[in-house]
Coordinates of C-alpha atoms in Angstrom, one line a residue:
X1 CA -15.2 -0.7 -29.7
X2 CA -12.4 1.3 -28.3
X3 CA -8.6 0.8 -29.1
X4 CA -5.8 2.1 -27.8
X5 CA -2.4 1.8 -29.6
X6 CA -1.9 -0.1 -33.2
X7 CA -1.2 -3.3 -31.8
X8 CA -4.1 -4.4 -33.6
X9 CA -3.8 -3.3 -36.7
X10 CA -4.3 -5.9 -38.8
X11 CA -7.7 -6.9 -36.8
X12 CA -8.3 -3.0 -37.4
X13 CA -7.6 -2.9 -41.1
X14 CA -10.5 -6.5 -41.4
X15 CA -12.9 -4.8 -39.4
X16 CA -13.1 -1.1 -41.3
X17 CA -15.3 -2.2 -43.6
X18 CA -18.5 -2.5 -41.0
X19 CA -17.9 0.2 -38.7
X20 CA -16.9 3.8 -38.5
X21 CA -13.8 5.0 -36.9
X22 CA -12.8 7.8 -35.4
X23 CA -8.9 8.1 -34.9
X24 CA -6.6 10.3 -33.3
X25 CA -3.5 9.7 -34.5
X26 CA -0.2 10.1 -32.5
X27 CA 2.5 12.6 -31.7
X28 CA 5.9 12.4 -30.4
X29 CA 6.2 8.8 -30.0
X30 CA 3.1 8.0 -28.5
X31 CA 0.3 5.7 -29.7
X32 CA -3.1 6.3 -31.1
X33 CA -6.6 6.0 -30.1
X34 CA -9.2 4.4 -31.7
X35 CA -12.8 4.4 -31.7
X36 CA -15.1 2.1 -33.7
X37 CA -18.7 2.5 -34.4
X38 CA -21.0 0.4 -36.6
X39 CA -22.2 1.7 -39.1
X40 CA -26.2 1.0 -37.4
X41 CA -25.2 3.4 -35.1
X42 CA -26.6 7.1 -35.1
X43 CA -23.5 9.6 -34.3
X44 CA -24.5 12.9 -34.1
X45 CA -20.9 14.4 -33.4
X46 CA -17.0 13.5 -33.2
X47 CA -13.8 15.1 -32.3
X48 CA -10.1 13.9 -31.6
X49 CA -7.5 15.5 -28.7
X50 CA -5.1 15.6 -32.1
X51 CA -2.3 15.2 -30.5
X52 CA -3.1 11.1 -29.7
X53 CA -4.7 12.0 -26.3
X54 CA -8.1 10.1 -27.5
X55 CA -11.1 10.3 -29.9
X56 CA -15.0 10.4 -28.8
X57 CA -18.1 10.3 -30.4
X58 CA -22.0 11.6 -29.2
X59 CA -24.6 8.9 -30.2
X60 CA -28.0 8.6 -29.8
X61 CA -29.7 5.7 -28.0
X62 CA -33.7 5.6 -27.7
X63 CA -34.7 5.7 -24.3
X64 CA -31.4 7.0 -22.8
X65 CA -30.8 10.0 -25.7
X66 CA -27.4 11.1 -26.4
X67 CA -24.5 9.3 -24.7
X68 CA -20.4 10.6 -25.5
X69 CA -18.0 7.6 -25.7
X70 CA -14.5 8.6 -25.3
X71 CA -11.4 6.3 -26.7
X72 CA -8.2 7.5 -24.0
X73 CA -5.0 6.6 -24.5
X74 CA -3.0 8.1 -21.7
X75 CA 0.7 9.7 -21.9
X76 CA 3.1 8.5 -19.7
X77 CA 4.7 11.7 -19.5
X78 CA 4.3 14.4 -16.6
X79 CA 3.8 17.6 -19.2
X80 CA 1.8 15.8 -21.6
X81 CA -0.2 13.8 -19.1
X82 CA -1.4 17.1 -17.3
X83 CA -2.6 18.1 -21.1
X84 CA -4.5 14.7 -21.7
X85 CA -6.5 15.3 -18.2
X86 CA -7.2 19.0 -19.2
X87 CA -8.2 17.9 -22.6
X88 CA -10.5 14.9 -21.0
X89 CA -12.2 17.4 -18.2
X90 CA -13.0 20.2 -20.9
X91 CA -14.9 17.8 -23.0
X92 CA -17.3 15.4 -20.5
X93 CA -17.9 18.8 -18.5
X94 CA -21.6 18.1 -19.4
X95 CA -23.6 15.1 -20.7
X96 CA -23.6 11.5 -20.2
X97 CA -20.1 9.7 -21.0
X98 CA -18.4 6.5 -21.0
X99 CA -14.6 6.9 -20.8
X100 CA -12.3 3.4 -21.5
X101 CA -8.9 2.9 -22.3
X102 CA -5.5 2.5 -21.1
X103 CA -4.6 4.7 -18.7
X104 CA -1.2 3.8 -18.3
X105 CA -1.6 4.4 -14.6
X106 CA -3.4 2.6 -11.5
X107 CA -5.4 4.5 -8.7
X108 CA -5.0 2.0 -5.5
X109 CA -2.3 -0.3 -4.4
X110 CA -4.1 -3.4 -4.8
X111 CA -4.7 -2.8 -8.4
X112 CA -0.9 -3.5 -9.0
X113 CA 1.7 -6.3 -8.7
X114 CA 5.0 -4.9 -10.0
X115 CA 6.4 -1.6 -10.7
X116 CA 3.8 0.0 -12.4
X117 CA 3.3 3.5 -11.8
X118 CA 0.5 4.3 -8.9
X119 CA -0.7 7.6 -8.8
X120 CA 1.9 10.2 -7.3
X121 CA 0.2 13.2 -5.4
X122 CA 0.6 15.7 -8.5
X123 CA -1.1 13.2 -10.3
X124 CA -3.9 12.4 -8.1
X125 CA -4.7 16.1 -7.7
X126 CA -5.4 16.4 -11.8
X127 CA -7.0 13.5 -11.9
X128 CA -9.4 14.3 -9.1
X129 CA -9.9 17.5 -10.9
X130 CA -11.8 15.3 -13.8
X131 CA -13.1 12.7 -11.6
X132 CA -14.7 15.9 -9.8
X133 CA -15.8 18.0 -13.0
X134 CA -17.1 14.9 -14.8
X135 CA -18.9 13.1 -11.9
X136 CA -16.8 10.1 -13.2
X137 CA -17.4 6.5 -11.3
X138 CA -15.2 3.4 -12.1
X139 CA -17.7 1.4 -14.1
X140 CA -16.1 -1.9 -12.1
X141 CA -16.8 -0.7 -8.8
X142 CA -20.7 0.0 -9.3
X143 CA -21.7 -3.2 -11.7
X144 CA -23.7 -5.9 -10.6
X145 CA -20.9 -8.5 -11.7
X146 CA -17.4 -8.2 -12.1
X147 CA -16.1 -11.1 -14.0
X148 CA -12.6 -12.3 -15.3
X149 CA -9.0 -11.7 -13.5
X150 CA -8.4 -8.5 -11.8
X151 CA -5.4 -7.5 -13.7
X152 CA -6.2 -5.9 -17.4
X153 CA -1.9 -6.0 -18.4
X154 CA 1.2 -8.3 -17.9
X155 CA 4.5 -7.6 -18.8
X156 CA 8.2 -8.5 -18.2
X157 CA 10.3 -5.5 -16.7
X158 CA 13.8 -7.1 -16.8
X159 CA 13.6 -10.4 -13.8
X160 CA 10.5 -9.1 -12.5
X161 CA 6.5 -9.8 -13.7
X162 CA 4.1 -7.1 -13.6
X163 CA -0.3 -7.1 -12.9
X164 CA -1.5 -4.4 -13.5
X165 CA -5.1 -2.9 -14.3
X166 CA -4.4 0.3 -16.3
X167 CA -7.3 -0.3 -18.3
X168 CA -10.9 0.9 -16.9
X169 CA -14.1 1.9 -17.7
X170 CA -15.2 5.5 -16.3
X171 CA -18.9 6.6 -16.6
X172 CA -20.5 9.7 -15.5
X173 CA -22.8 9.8 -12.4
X174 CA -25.4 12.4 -14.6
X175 CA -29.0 10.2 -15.0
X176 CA -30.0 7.0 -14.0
X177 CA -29.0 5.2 -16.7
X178 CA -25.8 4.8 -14.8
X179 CA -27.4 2.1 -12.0
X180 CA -28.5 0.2 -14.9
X181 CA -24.7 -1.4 -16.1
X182 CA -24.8 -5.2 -15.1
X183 CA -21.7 -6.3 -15.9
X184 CA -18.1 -5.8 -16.3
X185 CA -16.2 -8.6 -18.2
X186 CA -12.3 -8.8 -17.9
X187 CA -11.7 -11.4 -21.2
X188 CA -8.9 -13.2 -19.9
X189 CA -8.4 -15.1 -23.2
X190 CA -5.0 -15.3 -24.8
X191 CA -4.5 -12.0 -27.4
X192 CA -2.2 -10.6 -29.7
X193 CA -1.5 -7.8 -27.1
X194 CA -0.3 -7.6 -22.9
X195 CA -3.6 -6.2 -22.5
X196 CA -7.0 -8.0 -22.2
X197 CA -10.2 -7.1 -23.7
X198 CA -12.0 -5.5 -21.4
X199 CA -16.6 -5.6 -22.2
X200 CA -19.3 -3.0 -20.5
X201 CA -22.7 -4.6 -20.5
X202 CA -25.7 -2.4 -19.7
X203 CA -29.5 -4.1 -19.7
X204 CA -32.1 -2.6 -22.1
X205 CA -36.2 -3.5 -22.1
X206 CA -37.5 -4.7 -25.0
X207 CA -38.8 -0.5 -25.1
X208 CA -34.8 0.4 -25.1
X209 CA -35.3 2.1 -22.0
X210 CA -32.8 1.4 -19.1
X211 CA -34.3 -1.3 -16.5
X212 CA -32.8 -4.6 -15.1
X213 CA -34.4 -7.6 -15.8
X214 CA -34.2 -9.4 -12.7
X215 CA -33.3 -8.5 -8.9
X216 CA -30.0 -6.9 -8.4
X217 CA -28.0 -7.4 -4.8
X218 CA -26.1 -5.9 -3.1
X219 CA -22.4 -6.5 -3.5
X220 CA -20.0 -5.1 -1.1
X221 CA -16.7 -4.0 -2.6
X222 CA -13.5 -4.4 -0.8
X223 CA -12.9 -0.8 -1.2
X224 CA -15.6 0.8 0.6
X225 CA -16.1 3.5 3.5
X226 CA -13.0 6.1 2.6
X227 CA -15.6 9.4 1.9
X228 CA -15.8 10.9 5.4
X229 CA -19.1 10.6 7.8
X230 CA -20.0 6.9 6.2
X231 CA -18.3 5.4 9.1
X232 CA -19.9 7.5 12.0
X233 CA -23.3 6.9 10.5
X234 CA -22.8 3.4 9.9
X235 CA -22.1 3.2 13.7
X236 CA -25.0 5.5 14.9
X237 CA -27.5 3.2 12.3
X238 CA -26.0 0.0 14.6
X239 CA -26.6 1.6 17.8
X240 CA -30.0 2.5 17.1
X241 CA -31.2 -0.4 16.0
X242 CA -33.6 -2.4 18.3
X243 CA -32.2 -4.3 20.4
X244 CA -35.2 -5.5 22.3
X245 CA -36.8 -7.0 19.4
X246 CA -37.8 -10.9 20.6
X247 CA -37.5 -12.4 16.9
X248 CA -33.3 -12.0 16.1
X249 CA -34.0 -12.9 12.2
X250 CA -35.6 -9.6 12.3
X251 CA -33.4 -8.1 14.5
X252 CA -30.2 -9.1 12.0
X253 CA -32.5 -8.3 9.1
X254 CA -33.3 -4.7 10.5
X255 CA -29.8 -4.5 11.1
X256 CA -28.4 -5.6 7.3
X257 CA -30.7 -3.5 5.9
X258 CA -30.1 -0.5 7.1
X259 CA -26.3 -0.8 6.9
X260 CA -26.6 -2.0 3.3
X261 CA -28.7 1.7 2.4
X262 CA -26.1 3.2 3.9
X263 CA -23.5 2.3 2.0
X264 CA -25.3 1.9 -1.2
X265 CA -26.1 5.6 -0.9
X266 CA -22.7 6.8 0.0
X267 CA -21.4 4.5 -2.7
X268 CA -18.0 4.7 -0.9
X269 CA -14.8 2.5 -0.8
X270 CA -13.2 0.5 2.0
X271 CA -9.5 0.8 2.6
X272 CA -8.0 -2.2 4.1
X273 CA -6.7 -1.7 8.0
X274 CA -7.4 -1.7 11.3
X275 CA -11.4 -2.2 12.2
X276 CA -13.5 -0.6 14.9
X277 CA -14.2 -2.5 17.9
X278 CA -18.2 -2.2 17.5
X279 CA -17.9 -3.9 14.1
X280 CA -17.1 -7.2 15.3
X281 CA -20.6 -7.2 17.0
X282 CA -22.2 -7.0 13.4
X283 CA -20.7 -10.2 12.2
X284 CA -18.6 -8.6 9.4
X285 CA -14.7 -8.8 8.8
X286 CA -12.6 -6.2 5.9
X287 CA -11.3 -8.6 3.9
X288 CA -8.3 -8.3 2.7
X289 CA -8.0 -7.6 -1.6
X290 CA -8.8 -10.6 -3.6
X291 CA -11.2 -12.0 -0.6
X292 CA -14.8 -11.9 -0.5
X293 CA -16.5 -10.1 2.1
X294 CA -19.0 -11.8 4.3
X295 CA -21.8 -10.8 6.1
X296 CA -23.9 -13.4 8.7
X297 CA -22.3 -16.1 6.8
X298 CA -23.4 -14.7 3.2
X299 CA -21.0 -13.7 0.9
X300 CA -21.7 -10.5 -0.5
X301 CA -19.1 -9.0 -2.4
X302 CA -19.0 -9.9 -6.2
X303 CA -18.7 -12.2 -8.2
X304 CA -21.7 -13.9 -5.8
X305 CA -20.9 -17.9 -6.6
X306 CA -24.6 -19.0 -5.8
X307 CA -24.1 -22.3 -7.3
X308 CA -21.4 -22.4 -4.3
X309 CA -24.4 -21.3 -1.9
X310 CA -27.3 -23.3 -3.2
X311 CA -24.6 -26.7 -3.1
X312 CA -24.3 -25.7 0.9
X313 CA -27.7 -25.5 1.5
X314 CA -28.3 -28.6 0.2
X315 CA -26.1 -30.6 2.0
X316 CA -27.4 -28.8 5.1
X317 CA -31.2 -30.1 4.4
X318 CA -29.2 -33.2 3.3
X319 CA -27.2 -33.8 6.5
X320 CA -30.2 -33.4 9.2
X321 CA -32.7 -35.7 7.1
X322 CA -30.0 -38.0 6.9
X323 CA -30.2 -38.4 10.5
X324 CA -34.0 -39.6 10.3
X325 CA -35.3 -43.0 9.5
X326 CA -38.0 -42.6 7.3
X327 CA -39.2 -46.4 7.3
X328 CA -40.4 -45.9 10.7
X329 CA -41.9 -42.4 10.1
X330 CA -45.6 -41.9 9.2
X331 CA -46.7 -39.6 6.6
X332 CA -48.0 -37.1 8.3
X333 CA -44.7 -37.0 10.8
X334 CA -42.4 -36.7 7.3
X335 CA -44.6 -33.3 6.6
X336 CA -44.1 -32.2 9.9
X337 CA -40.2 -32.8 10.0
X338 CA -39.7 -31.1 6.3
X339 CA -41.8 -28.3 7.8
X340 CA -39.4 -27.8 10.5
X341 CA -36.2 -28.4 8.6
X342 CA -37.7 -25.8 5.8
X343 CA -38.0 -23.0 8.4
X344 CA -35.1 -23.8 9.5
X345 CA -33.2 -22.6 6.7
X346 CA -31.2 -19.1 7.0
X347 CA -34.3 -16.5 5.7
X348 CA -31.5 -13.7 5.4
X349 CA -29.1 -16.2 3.0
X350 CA -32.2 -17.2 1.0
X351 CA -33.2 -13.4 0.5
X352 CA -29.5 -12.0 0.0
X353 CA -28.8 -14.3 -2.6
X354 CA -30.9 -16.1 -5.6
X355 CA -31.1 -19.7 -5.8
X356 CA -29.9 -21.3 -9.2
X357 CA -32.8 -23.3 -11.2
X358 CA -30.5 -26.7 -10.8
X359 CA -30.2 -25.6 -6.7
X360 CA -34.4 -25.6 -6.0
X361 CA -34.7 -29.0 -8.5
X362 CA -32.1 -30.7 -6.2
X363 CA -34.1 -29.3 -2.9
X364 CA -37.4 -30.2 -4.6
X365 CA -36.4 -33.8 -5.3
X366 CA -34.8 -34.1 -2.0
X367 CA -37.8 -33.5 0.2
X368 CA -40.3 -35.8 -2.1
X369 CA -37.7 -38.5 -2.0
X370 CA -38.0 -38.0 1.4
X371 CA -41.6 -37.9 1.5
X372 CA -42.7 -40.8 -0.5
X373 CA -39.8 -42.9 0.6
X374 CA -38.0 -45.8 -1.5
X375 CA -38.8 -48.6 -3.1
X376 CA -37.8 -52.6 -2.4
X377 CA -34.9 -51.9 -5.4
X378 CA -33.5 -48.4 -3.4
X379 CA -35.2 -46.5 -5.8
X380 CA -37.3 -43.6 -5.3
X381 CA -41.0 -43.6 -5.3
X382 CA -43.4 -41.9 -7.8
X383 CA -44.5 -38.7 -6.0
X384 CA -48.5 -38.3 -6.5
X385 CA -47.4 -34.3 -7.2
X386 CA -45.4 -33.7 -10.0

């Protein structure tokens, strides 16, 4: 558990007793960090900035080894920002870390709404001196869910209402472990502080070793394609692709595929503007921030609403059976029709997103209904197959 400031003190002072805590305590004005451990927990070294920079701790995990976790509370001031960073990049220089905190500044544009302070030049260039050192990923960009509101702060500045998200997770790129994190939870509950809670969720086996537990997708983030050479090998990837091919469910499929490797490998961002004339031929649009991105119809950014999906496909099936009679339809013509309404079903939306349990009971009951037809009362007939 990481805190930043003494806002929560009096949570802090209830919670002592069942965990350890490392805490850097504060300096000219500025607030403390906090990090809790329980007590469970094997730490095998700490250390604090001491001048209320942050506080981190190595433990050991089995099957992943040691891991630094780093409390950061960040300095709003130029001089004693420049220190934090310095202080940050000397210590996850090696190793596997997880940074979170308040930052006290955001990175992009769209992750403010209100005056809060985006990164000037000077500051990008020491912060990209850290990102750099430490092979340092934002945690919310490469999960496979993002859930909660997009803003982690909210605050009055005089008349005007401020978003913002200065609070972030940052994880190092060193290991595998890393493609393991499934979700990043914004708790948008009402708390004692502006800022939300913000929760990292990685998967473990039942060994403790790092491995998903079912199927990850893609998701494509609206801030995708700025490192250079993605987009000219996007483009070449489309123009080689077969066009000949007869069947054009393979032809798309080919198509997806290889743009989706692409841009997993790259693990770039987008930035919102004009788009090339060859990429309306693929079926995508850039969506603008806060819109999800679709692809052939499928959308693929996160968080993926398959209920949403599932609930269309339905109706679909729904919609062209509804057109059929089945009183005057023999048996074996009702197999044949579900036959060809089944294939007719998108294959690429079927294997880009995972149908909920509730989803294949409502397709399952809607083609025996349809099968076995209804009774005299409207009701639908036993099925012989359960």
């Amino acid at each position: 558990m990481l805190i930043g400031e003494h806002k929560l003190k009096k949570i802090l002072d209830r919670v002592m007793h069942q965990a350890r805590a490392v805490i850097d305590y504060k300096e000219n004005g500025m607030g403390d960090a906090v990090l809790l451990c329980h007590r469970s927990i094997i730490i095998s070294g700490t250390g604090t900035s001491g001048k209320g920079y942050g506080a981190w701790a190595k433990i050991h995990l089995e099957g992943v080894g040691t891991v630094g976790v780093m409390s950061i509370h960040a300095p709003t001031k130029r001089r004693l920002r420049r220190d934090a960073w310095r202080w940050v990049r000397e210590v996850t220089e090696t190793g596997k870390w997880i940074i979170c905190g308040d930052f006290n500044m955001v990175e992009y544009p769209e992750d403010t709404i209100g005056p809060s302070p985006l990164m000037e030049e000077h500051k990008r260039r020491c912060w990209d001196l850290v990102v750099g050192s430490g092979d340092l990923v934002d945690a919310r960009l490469c999960a496979s869910e993002a859930k909660g509101p997009h803003f982690t702060r909210q605050a009055w500045y005089g008349e005007r209402f401020d978003q913002s998200r200065l609070d972030r997770f940052y994880i190092t790129e060193r290991g595998e472990w890393i493609h393991h994190i499934k979700k990043v939870e914004h708790q948008g509950a009402r708390t004692l502080s502006d800022h939300i809670p913000i929760k990292l969720e990685v998967v473990f086996r039942a060994d403790r070793s790092t491995r998903r537990r079912k199927r990850s997708y893609f998701k494509m983030d609206e801030r995708l394609l700025r490192r250079e050479g993605v987009m000219e090998k996007i483009k070449k990837a489309w123009e080689s692709h077969p066009y000949w091919a007869r069947d054009r469910r393979k032809r798309w499929g080919l198509a997806l595929g290889r743009l989706r490797d692409i841009l997993m490998e790259e693990k770039a961002e987008l930035t919102p503007g004009p788009a090339p004339e060859w990429l309306s031929d693929t079926g995508c649009e850039i969506a603008a921030p806060g819109r999800p991105f679709i692809y052939l119809g499928v959308q693929t950014s996160s968080p993926i609403d398959e209920r949403a999906i599932t609930e269309s496909i339905v109706q679909k099936m729904m919609k062209k059976l509804n057109h059929w009679s089945n009183k005057l339809l023999s048996w074996p013509a009702r197999t044949i029709l579900l036959k060809h309404v089944l294939a007719a079903t998108p294959l690429y939306q079927l294997m880009s997103v995972g149908l909920c349990r509730d989803g294949i009971e409502d397709l399952e009951r809607l083609c025996r209904t349809f099968l076995w037809g209804w009774n005299e009362d409207g009701g639908a007939k036993t099925s012989l197959v359960a």
